[in-house]
Coordinates of N, CA and C in Angstrom, one line a residue:
M313 N 1.0 -1.3 0.2 CA 0.3 0.1 -0.1 C 1.0 1.0 0.1
A314 N 0.6 1.8 -1.3 CA 1.5 3.4 -1.0 C 1.1 4.5 0.2
V315 N 2.4 5.2 0.5 CA 2.0 6.0 1.2 C 2.0 7.8 0.8
S316 N 0.6 7.9 1.2 CA 0.7 9.3 0.0 C 1.3 10.4 1.2
K317 N 2.5 10.9 0.4 CA 3.2 12.5 0.9 C 2.0 13.4 1.5
K318 N 2.6 13.9 2.6 CA 1.5 14.8 3.0 C 2.2 16.9 2.4
K319 N 1.0 17.4 1.4 CA 1.6 18.4 0.9 C 2.0 19.5 2.1
G320 N 2.2 20.6 1.9 CA 2.6 21.6 2.6 C 4.3 21.4 2.8
G321 N 4.6 22.0 3.7 CA 6.0 22.9 4.0 C 6.3 23.7 4.0
H322 N 7.4 24.3 4.0 CA 8.2 25.6 3.9 C 7.2 26.2 2.5
A323 N 6.6 27.4 2.7 CA 6.3 28.6 2.0 C 7.6 28.4 0.7
S324 N 8.8 28.7 0.9 CA 10.0 28.9 -0.3 C 10.2 27.5 -1.2
L325 N 9.8 26.6 -0.3 CA 9.8 25.3 -1.4 C 8.7 25.0 -2.5
Q326 N 7.5 25.7 -1.8 CA 6.2 25.7 -2.9 C 6.4 27.1 -3.5
G327 N 7.5 27.7 -3.8 CA 7.6 28.4 -4.9 C 7.1 30.1 -4.4
K328 N 6.7 30.0 -2.8 CA 5.8 30.9 -2.6 C 6.5 32.3 -2.2
K329 N 6.3 33.4 -1.8 CA 6.9 34.7 -1.2 C 7.1 34.2 0.4
P330 N 7.8 34.1 1.3 CA 7.6 33.9 2.7 C 7.1 35.5 3.2
S331 N 6.2 35.1 4.2 CA 5.5 35.9 5.1 C 6.4 35.9 6.3
N332 N 6.6 37.6 6.4 CA 7.4 38.1 7.8 C 6.2 37.6 9.2
S333 N 6.4 36.7 9.9 CA 5.3 36.5 10.6 C 6.0 37.3 11.9
A334 N 7.2 38.0 12.4 CA 7.5 38.8 13.1 C 7.2 40.2 14.3
K335 N 6.5 40.7 12.3 CA 5.9 41.4 12.7 C 6.8 42.8 13.0
V336 N 7.4 42.9 12.5 CA 8.2 44.3 12.6 C 7.9 45.4 12.1
K337 N 7.7 46.3 13.0 CA 7.3 48.0 12.4 C 8.2 48.4 12.0
Q338 N 7.9 48.6 10.6 CA 9.1 49.2 9.1 C 8.8 51.1 9.7
Q339 N 10.3 51.4 9.7 CA 10.1 52.6 10.4 C 9.7 53.8 9.4
P340 N 9.6 54.9 9.4 CA 9.1 55.6 7.7 C 10.0 56.0 7.6
Y341 N 10.1 56.6 6.3 CA 11.3 57.3 5.7 C 11.3 58.7 5.4
T342 N 12.2 59.2 6.1 CA 12.8 60.8 6.1 C 12.6 61.7 5.5
R343 N 13.7 60.8 5.1 CA 15.3 61.1 3.8 C 14.7 61.7 2.4
N344 N 14.9 62.6 2.3 CA 15.1 62.7 0.3 C 15.7 61.6 -0.1
P345 N 15.0 60.7 -0.6 CA 15.8 59.6 -1.6 C 16.8 60.1 -3.1
G346 N 16.8 61.0 -3.1 CA 17.6 61.7 -4.2 C 19.3 61.2 -4.0
H347 N 19.5 60.7 -3.3 CA 21.5 60.4 -3.5 C 21.4 58.6 -3.6
I348 N 20.3 58.1 -3.7 CA 20.4 57.0 -3.9 C 20.4 56.6 -5.5
T349 N 21.5 55.8 -6.1 CA 22.2 55.6 -7.8 C 20.8 55.1 -8.6
N350 N 20.6 53.9 -7.7 CA 19.9 53.0 -8.2 C 18.6 53.7 -8.4
K351 N 18.2 53.6 -9.6 CA 16.5 54.6 -10.2 C 15.6 53.3 -9.7
L352 N 15.7 52.3 -9.8 CA 14.4 51.5 -9.0 C 14.0 51.9 -7.6
K353 N 15.5 51.7 -6.6 CA 15.1 51.9 -5.6 C 15.1 52.9 -5.2
R354 N 15.9 53.7 -5.9 CA 15.5 55.2 -5.5 C 13.6 55.4 -5.8
S355 N 13.1 55.4 -6.9 CA 11.7 55.6 -7.2 C 10.9 55.0 -6.4
E356 N 11.5 53.4 -5.3 CA 10.5 53.0 -4.2 C 10.6 53.7 -3.2
M357 N 11.8 54.5 -2.9 CA 11.7 54.9 -1.9 C 11.4 56.0 -1.9
Y358 N 11.3 56.6 -3.2 CA 10.6 58.1 -3.0 C 9.2 58.4 -3.2
G359 N 8.5 56.9 -3.1 CA 7.2 56.6 -2.9 C 6.9 56.6 -1.7
K360 N 7.9 55.9 -0.7 CA 7.7 55.9 0.7 C 7.8 57.1 1.2
Y361 N 9.1 57.7 0.4 CA 8.4 59.0 1.4 C 7.9 60.2 1.6
L362 N 7.0 60.0 0.4 CA 6.0 61.1 0.0 C 4.6 60.3 0.9
L363 N 4.8 59.0 1.0 CA 3.7 58.4 2.0 C 3.9 59.5 3.5
A364 N 5.2 59.0 3.8 CA 5.3 59.4 5.3 C 5.3 60.8 5.7
K365 N 5.8 61.3 4.4 CA 5.0 63.3 4.7 C 4.1 63.3 4.7
K366 N 3.2 62.8 3.5 CA 2.0 63.0 3.9 C 1.4 62.4 5.6
A367 N 2.1 61.3 5.9 CA 1.3 60.9 6.9 C 1.5 61.9 8.1
Q368 N 2.9 62.5 8.3 CA 3.4 63.0 9.1 C 2.6 64.1 9.2
K369 N 2.2 65.2 8.0 CA 1.5 66.3 7.9 C 0.0 65.9 8.5
R370 N -1.1 65.1 8.0 CA -1.9 65.0 8.5 C -1.7 64.5 10.3
A371 N -1.0 63.8 11.0 CA -0.9 63.9 12.2 C -0.8 65.2 13.0
S372 N 0.3 65.8 12.3 CA 0.3 67.3 13.0 C -1.0 68.1 12.5
R373 N -1.7 68.1 11.6 CA -2.8 69.4 11.3 C -3.8 68.4 13.0
I374 N -3.9 66.8 12.6 CA -4.9 66.4 13.6 C -4.2 66.7 15.3
A375 N -3.2 67.4 15.3 CA -2.6 67.3 16.8 C -3.2 68.7 17.0
R376 N -3.1 69.5 15.9 CA -3.2 71.3 16.2 C -5.1 71.4 16.1
E377 N -5.5 70.0 15.6 CA -7.4 70.6 15.9 C -7.4 70.1 17.2
K378 N -6.8 68.8 17.7 CA -7.3 68.3 19.0 C -6.8 69.9 20.0
Q379 N -5.4 70.5 19.6 CA -5.2 71.2 20.7 C -6.2 72.6 20.9
A380 N -6.4 72.7 19.6 CA -7.4 74.3 19.4 C -8.5 73.6 20.2
E381 N -9.4 72.5 20.2 CA -10.7 72.3 20.5 C -10.1 72.1 22.4
A382 N -9.0 71.9 22.9 CA -9.1 71.8 24.2 C -8.9 73.1 24.9
L383 N -8.2 74.2 24.0 CA -7.9 74.9 24.4 C -9.2 76.2 24.4
G384 N -9.9 75.9 23.7 CA -10.6 76.5 22.6 C -10.6 77.8 22.4
E385 N -11.4 79.1 23.2 CA -10.8 80.5 22.7 C -9.5 81.0 23.0
D386 N -8.5 80.3 23.6 CA -7.3 80.7 24.1 C -6.0 80.1 23.1
A387 N -6.7 79.5 22.3 CA -6.2 78.2 21.0 C -5.3 79.4 20.2
P388 N -4.0 79.2 20.0 CA -3.3 79.6 18.6 C -4.2 80.4 17.4
A389 N -3.6 80.9 16.6 CA -4.3 81.8 15.7 C -3.3 80.7 14.7
K390 N -4.2 80.4 13.1 CA -3.6 79.6 12.3 C -2.5 80.0 11.7
P391 N -1.5 79.8 11.3 CA -0.4 80.1 10.8 C -1.0 80.2 9.4
K392 N 0.0 81.4 8.7 CA -0.3 82.4 7.8 C 0.3 81.7 6.7
P393 N -0.7 81.0 5.7 CA -0.4 80.3 4.8 C 0.7 81.0 3.4
R394 N 2.1 80.7 3.3 CA 3.2 81.2 2.5 C 2.3 81.7 0.6
T395 N 2.5 82.6 0.3 CA 2.1 82.7 -1.0 C 3.6 83.7 -1.4
L396 N 2.9 83.6 -2.6 CA 4.0 85.2 -3.6 C 4.1 86.1 -3.1
D397 N 2.9 87.2 -2.7 CA 2.6 88.2 -2.4 C 2.9 88.4 -1.1
N398 N 2.6 87.3 -0.1 CA 3.5 87.8 1.2 C 4.9 87.2 2.1
T399 N 5.5 86.7 0.4 CA 6.7 86.3 0.8 C 7.9 87.4 -0.2
R400 N 7.4 88.6 -1.0 CA 8.1 89.0 -1.8 C 8.2 89.8 -1.0
E401 N 9.9 89.9 -1.4 CA 10.6 91.3 -0.9 C 10.6 92.2 -1.3
S402 N 10.4 93.4 -0.9 CA 10.1 94.6 -1.2 C 11.2 95.6 -1.9
E403 N 10.6 96.4 -3.1 CA 12.1 97.0 -3.7 C 11.5 98.4 -4.0
V404 N 12.6 99.6 -4.4 CA 12.3 100.5 -4.6 C 11.2 100.6 -6.0
T405 N 11.5 99.9 -6.8 CA 10.3 99.9 -7.7 C 9.3 99.0 -7.5
T406 N 8.6 98.9 -6.9 CA 7.3 98.2 -6.4 C 6.5 99.2 -6.1
V407 N 5.5 99.0 -7.0 CA 4.2 100.1 -7.1 C 3.5 100.2 -6.0
K408 N 2.8 100.5 -4.8 CA 2.0 100.4 -4.2 C 0.5 100.7 -4.6
E409 N -0.4 100.2 -3.7 CA -1.9 100.5 -4.3 C -2.0 101.8 -4.4
D410 N -1.7 102.2 -3.0 CA -2.4 103.8 -3.1 C -1.7 104.9 -4.2
D411 N -0.8 104.5 -4.9 CA -0.2 105.3 -5.8 C -0.6 106.3 -6.6
E412 N -0.5 108.3 -6.0 CA -1.0 108.9 -6.9 C -1.3 108.5 -8.5
E413 N -0.1 108.4 -8.6 CA -0.2 108.9 -10.4 C -0.1 107.3 -10.9
I414 N 0.0 106.2 -10.3 CA -0.9 104.7 -11.3 C -2.6 105.4 -11.4
I415 N -3.2 105.3 -10.0 CA -4.7 105.7 -10.2 C -5.2 106.8 -10.8
A416 N -4.4 107.9 -11.6 CA -4.8 108.9 -12.5 C -4.6 108.2 -13.7
D417 N -3.5 107.5 -13.8 CA -3.1 106.8 -15.2 C -4.2 105.6 -15.7
E418 N -5.3 105.0 -14.4 CA -6.3 104.6 -14.8 C -7.3 104.8 -14.9
A419 N -8.0 106.0 -14.8 CA -9.2 106.8 -14.0 C -9.0 107.5 -15.8
E420 N -7.3 107.6 -16.4 CA -7.2 108.4 -17.9 C -7.4 107.5 -18.7
D421 N -7.3 106.5 -18.3 CA -7.3 104.6 -19.8 C -8.2 104.9 -20.1
E422 N -8.3 104.2 -21.4 CA -8.8 104.7 -22.5 C -10.2 104.0 -22.0
F423 N -9.5 102.4 -21.3 CA -10.9 100.9 -21.1 C -11.5 101.7 -19.7
A424 N -11.2 102.9 -18.8 CA -11.7 103.1 -17.9 C -12.7 103.0 -17.4
P425 N -13.8 103.4 -18.7 CA -15.8 103.0 -18.2 C -16.1 101.9 -18.5
Y426 N -15.2 100.5 -19.3 CA -15.6 99.4 -18.6 C -15.3 98.8 -17.5
F427 N -14.4 99.1 -17.2 CA -14.0 98.4 -15.9 C -14.5 99.5 -15.0
S428 N -15.2 100.2 -14.6 CA -16.0 101.2 -13.3 C -17.4 100.5 -14.1
D429 N -18.0 100.1 -15.4 CA -19.3 99.3 -15.1 C -19.9 100.3 -15.9
E430 N -19.2 101.8 -16.4 CA -20.0 102.6 -17.1 C -21.0 102.2 -18.5
I431 N -20.3 101.3 -19.3 CA -20.4 101.2 -20.4 C -20.4 99.3 -20.3
R432 N -21.2 99.0 -20.8 CA -21.4 97.2 -21.4 C -20.9 97.2 -22.5
P433 N -20.0 96.3 -22.4 CA -19.6 95.7 -24.5 C -21.4 95.0 -24.8
K434 N -21.0 95.5 -25.9 CA -21.3 95.3 -26.6 C -20.5 94.5 -28.3
I435 N -20.8 93.4 -27.8 CA -19.8 92.5 -29.0 C -20.6 92.1 -30.3
L436 N -20.0 92.3 -31.7 CA -20.4 91.7 -32.5 C -19.4 90.5 -33.3
L437 N -20.3 89.1 -33.4 CA -19.5 87.9 -33.4 C -19.8 87.8 -35.0
T438 N -18.7 87.3 -35.5 CA -18.7 86.4 -37.3 C -17.6 85.6 -37.4
T439 N -17.6 85.0 -38.3 CA -16.4 83.7 -38.7 C -15.6 84.3 -40.1
R440 N -14.8 83.7 -40.7 CA -14.1 83.3 -41.8 C -15.2 82.7 -42.9
P441 N -15.5 83.7 -44.0 CA -16.1 83.2 -45.1 C -16.5 81.7 -45.0
C442 N -17.6 81.0 -45.4 CA -18.1 79.6 -45.9 C -17.8 78.8 -44.5
P443 N -18.1 79.4 -42.8 CA -17.5 78.5 -41.7 C -18.0 76.8 -42.1
S444 N -17.7 75.8 -41.4 CA -18.2 75.0 -41.0 C -19.2 74.6 -39.8
A445 N -19.8 73.8 -40.0 CA -21.3 73.6 -38.9 C -20.6 72.9 -37.7
E446 N -19.2 72.8 -37.3 CA -18.5 72.4 -36.5 C -18.4 73.6 -35.2
L447 N -18.2 74.7 -36.3 CA -17.9 76.2 -35.6 C -18.9 76.6 -34.7
F448 N -20.4 76.0 -35.0 CA -21.4 76.8 -34.9 C -21.5 76.3 -33.1
H449 N -21.1 74.7 -32.6 CA -20.8 74.9 -31.8 C -20.5 75.4 -30.7
F450 N -19.1 76.1 -31.1 CA -18.2 77.1 -30.2 C -19.1 78.3 -30.1
I451 N -19.6 79.0 -31.4 CA -20.2 80.0 -31.2 C -21.3 80.3 -30.4
A452 N -22.1 79.0 -30.1 CA -23.1 78.7 -29.3 C -22.9 78.2 -27.8
D453 N -21.5 78.4 -27.5 CA -21.1 78.4 -25.9 C -20.3 79.8 -26.0
L454 N -20.0 80.4 -26.3 CA -19.5 81.9 -26.8 C -20.5 82.7 -25.8
M455 N -21.8 82.5 -26.9 CA -23.2 83.1 -26.5 C -23.3 82.7 -25.8
R456 N -23.5 82.2 -25.3 CA -24.2 81.6 -24.3 C -23.3 81.8 -22.4
F457 N -22.3 82.2 -22.6 CA -21.6 82.6 -21.5 C -21.0 84.3 -21.7
I458 N -21.4 84.9 -22.9 CA -20.7 86.3 -22.6 C -22.4 87.0 -23.1
P459 N -22.6 88.2 -22.8 CA -23.5 88.9 -22.8 C -23.1 89.8 -23.7
Q460 N -24.6 90.4 -24.1 CA -24.6 91.0 -25.1 C -24.0 90.5 -26.2
M461 N -24.1 89.4 -27.0 CA -23.1 89.0 -28.2 C -23.9 88.6 -29.1
Y462 N -23.7 89.4 -30.4 CA -24.4 89.1 -31.3 C -23.7 88.5 -32.9
Y463 N -24.1 87.3 -33.2 CA -23.5 86.7 -34.2 C -24.1 87.2 -36.0
Y464 N -23.4 87.7 -36.7 CA -23.2 88.3 -37.9 C -23.3 87.4 -39.2
P465 N -23.5 86.6 -40.0 CA -23.1 86.0 -41.2 C -21.8 86.9 -41.5
R466 N -20.8 85.8 -41.9 CA -19.5 86.4 -42.7 C -20.0 87.6 -44.2
K467 N -20.5 86.0 -44.7 CA -20.8 86.3 -46.1 C -19.6 86.6 -46.7
S468 N -19.8 87.5 -47.8 CA -18.2 88.2 -48.7 C -17.7 89.3 -47.8
Y469 N -18.3 90.1 -46.6 CA -17.8 91.1 -46.3 C -16.1 91.1 -45.8
S470 N -15.2 92.3 -46.0 CA -14.2 92.1 -45.8 C -14.3 92.8 -43.6
V471 N -13.0 92.1 -43.4 CA -12.9 92.8 -42.1 C -13.4 94.2 -41.6
K472 N -12.2 95.2 -42.5 CA -12.8 96.4 -42.0 C -14.4 96.7 -42.3
E473 N -15.0 96.7 -43.7 CA -16.6 96.7 -44.2 C -17.1 96.4 -42.3
I474 N -16.5 95.0 -41.6 CA -17.5 94.5 -40.8 C -17.2 95.6 -39.1
C475 N -15.9 95.9 -39.3 CA -15.7 97.0 -38.5 C -16.7 98.1 -38.2
T476 N -17.1 98.4 -39.6 CA -17.7 100.0 -39.8 C -19.1 99.5 -39.8
F477 N -19.5 98.5 -40.0 CA -20.7 97.9 -39.8 C -21.3 97.8 -38.1
G478 N -20.2 97.3 -37.5 CA -20.5 97.3 -35.8 C -20.2 98.5 -35.6
S479 N -19.5 99.8 -36.0 CA -19.0 100.8 -34.9 C -20.6 101.8 -35.6
N480 N -21.0 101.6 -36.4 CA -22.4 102.4 -36.8 C -23.4 102.2 -36.0
R481 N -23.4 100.6 -35.7 CA -24.4 100.0 -34.9 C -24.4 100.0 -33.5
R482 N -23.0 100.6 -33.2 CA -22.7 100.9 -31.3 C -22.3 99.8 -31.1
F483 N -21.7 98.9 -31.6 CA -21.1 98.0 -31.3 C -19.8 98.6 -30.4
T484 N -19.3 98.2 -29.3 CA -17.9 98.3 -28.6 C -16.9 97.1 -29.6
H485 N -16.8 95.9 -29.8 CA -16.0 95.0 -29.6 C -16.2 94.3 -30.9
V486 N -15.4 94.0 -32.0 CA -15.9 92.3 -32.8 C -14.6 91.6 -32.7
I487 N -15.8 90.1 -32.4 CA -14.8 89.4 -32.7 C -15.0 88.0 -34.1
V488 N -13.9 88.0 -34.6 CA -13.7 86.9 -35.6 C -13.5 85.9 -35.7
L489 N -13.8 84.6 -36.0 CA -13.2 83.5 -35.4 C -12.7 82.9 -36.8
S490 N -11.8 81.9 -36.7 CA -11.3 81.2 -37.9 C -11.1 80.0 -37.5
E491 N -10.9 79.1 -38.8 CA -10.9 77.2 -38.8 C -9.9 76.9 -39.7
K492 N -10.3 76.0 -39.2 CA -8.9 75.2 -40.0 C -9.0 73.3 -39.5
S493 N -9.6 72.9 -41.0 CA -10.0 71.5 -40.7 C -11.3 71.5 -40.0
K494 N -12.1 72.1 -39.9 CA -13.3 72.2 -39.0 C -13.0 72.5 -37.4
V495 N -12.1 72.5 -37.4 CA -11.8 73.2 -35.7 C -11.0 75.0 -35.5
C496 N -11.9 74.9 -34.8 CA -11.1 76.3 -34.5 C -10.1 76.9 -33.9
N497 N -9.5 77.4 -35.0 CA -7.8 77.4 -34.5 C -7.2 79.4 -34.2
G498 N -8.5 80.0 -34.1 CA -8.1 81.6 -33.9 C -9.3 82.3 -34.1
M499 N -8.8 83.7 -33.0 CA -9.9 84.7 -32.6 C -9.6 85.6 -32.6
L500 N -9.7 86.5 -33.5 CA -9.2 88.0 -33.8 C -10.2 89.0 -33.0
I501 N -10.2 89.5 -31.9 CA -10.4 90.6 -31.2 C -10.5 92.1 -31.6
S502 N -11.3 92.7 -31.7 CA -10.6 94.2 -32.3 C -11.8 94.8 -30.9
H503 N -11.5 96.4 -30.6 CA -12.0 97.3 -30.3 C -12.5 98.4 -30.5
L504 N -13.9 98.5 -31.0 CA -14.3 99.5 -32.2 C -14.6 101.0 -31.7
R505 N -14.1 101.9 -32.0 CA -14.3 103.3 -31.8 C -15.7 103.7 -32.7
P506 N -16.4 104.9 -31.9 CA -17.1 105.3 -32.5 C -17.4 106.0 -33.9
S507 N -18.4 105.7 -34.5 CA -18.3 105.8 -35.9 C -17.9 107.1 -36.5
T508 N -18.3 108.3 -35.2 CA -17.3 109.2 -35.2 C -16.5 109.9 -35.4
A509 N -14.9 109.0 -35.1 CA -14.2 108.9 -34.8 C -13.1 108.3 -35.7
A510 N -12.4 108.5 -36.7 CA -11.4 107.8 -37.4 C -12.4 106.7 -38.2
N511 N -13.6 107.1 -38.7 CA -14.5 106.0 -39.5 C -15.0 104.5 -38.4
G512 N -15.1 105.1 -37.0 CA -15.4 103.4 -36.1 C -14.1 102.5 -36.3
L513 N -12.9 102.9 -37.2 CA -11.6 102.0 -37.0 C -10.6 102.5 -35.3
G514 N -10.4 101.2 -35.0 CA -10.1 101.6 -33.7 C -8.9 100.8 -33.2
G515 N -8.5 100.2 -32.1 CA -8.1 99.5 -31.7 C -7.8 99.7 -30.3
P516 N -7.3 98.7 -29.3 CA -6.2 97.3 -29.7 C -7.0 96.5 -30.3
T517 N -6.1 95.6 -30.8 CA -6.7 94.6 -31.8 C -5.9 93.4 -31.0
A518 N -6.1 92.2 -31.0 CA -5.4 91.4 -30.6 C -5.9 89.6 -31.5
F519 N -5.0 88.8 -31.1 CA -4.9 87.5 -31.9 C -4.7 86.3 -31.3
F520 N -5.7 85.6 -30.3 CA -5.4 84.6 -30.0 C -5.5 83.4 -31.1
K521 N -4.9 82.2 -30.8 CA -4.4 81.5 -31.4 C -4.9 79.6 -30.2

């Protein structure tokens, strides 16, 4: 009668990774692993470094919350976050908010009535000649988000004729959309002057790709 062998044995004899039964707690890796030359090991240790840093930050936040809850009104104020504005070193060329010269320049600026909401922009929107149907989806989105925008077909009119048409009807800006392969690839924005000044052709004009 054949004796059956008992299955089992050590994990290493079965091709399995042996488990650590000692359950030794691994120390958190708190040093930046940039000094490790091996790329794979450095990547592995960097992941552990980020996890340890995140856990340390979370533990510090929980400790501060418990301290603030225990102290109540006597709790210390929250630390002010560091930003580019509050960490920027003051220089001689730094412009202050209450600078009289800057305030006077902004008051005399050509677009000051727009910033003070004295004039509401009225925008004429058109496209290149013979636009595709795909471009009208983008036009619908623009007209949905920007108030007082009106679409006019381009037909065979030139940009100069469109600007003259817009200034005669009290439009303040004109936008011309261009496209390539049924994809909008350019936006021309120009500021229009009143029809009594320079035939309504003003500026500035900007082109965005």
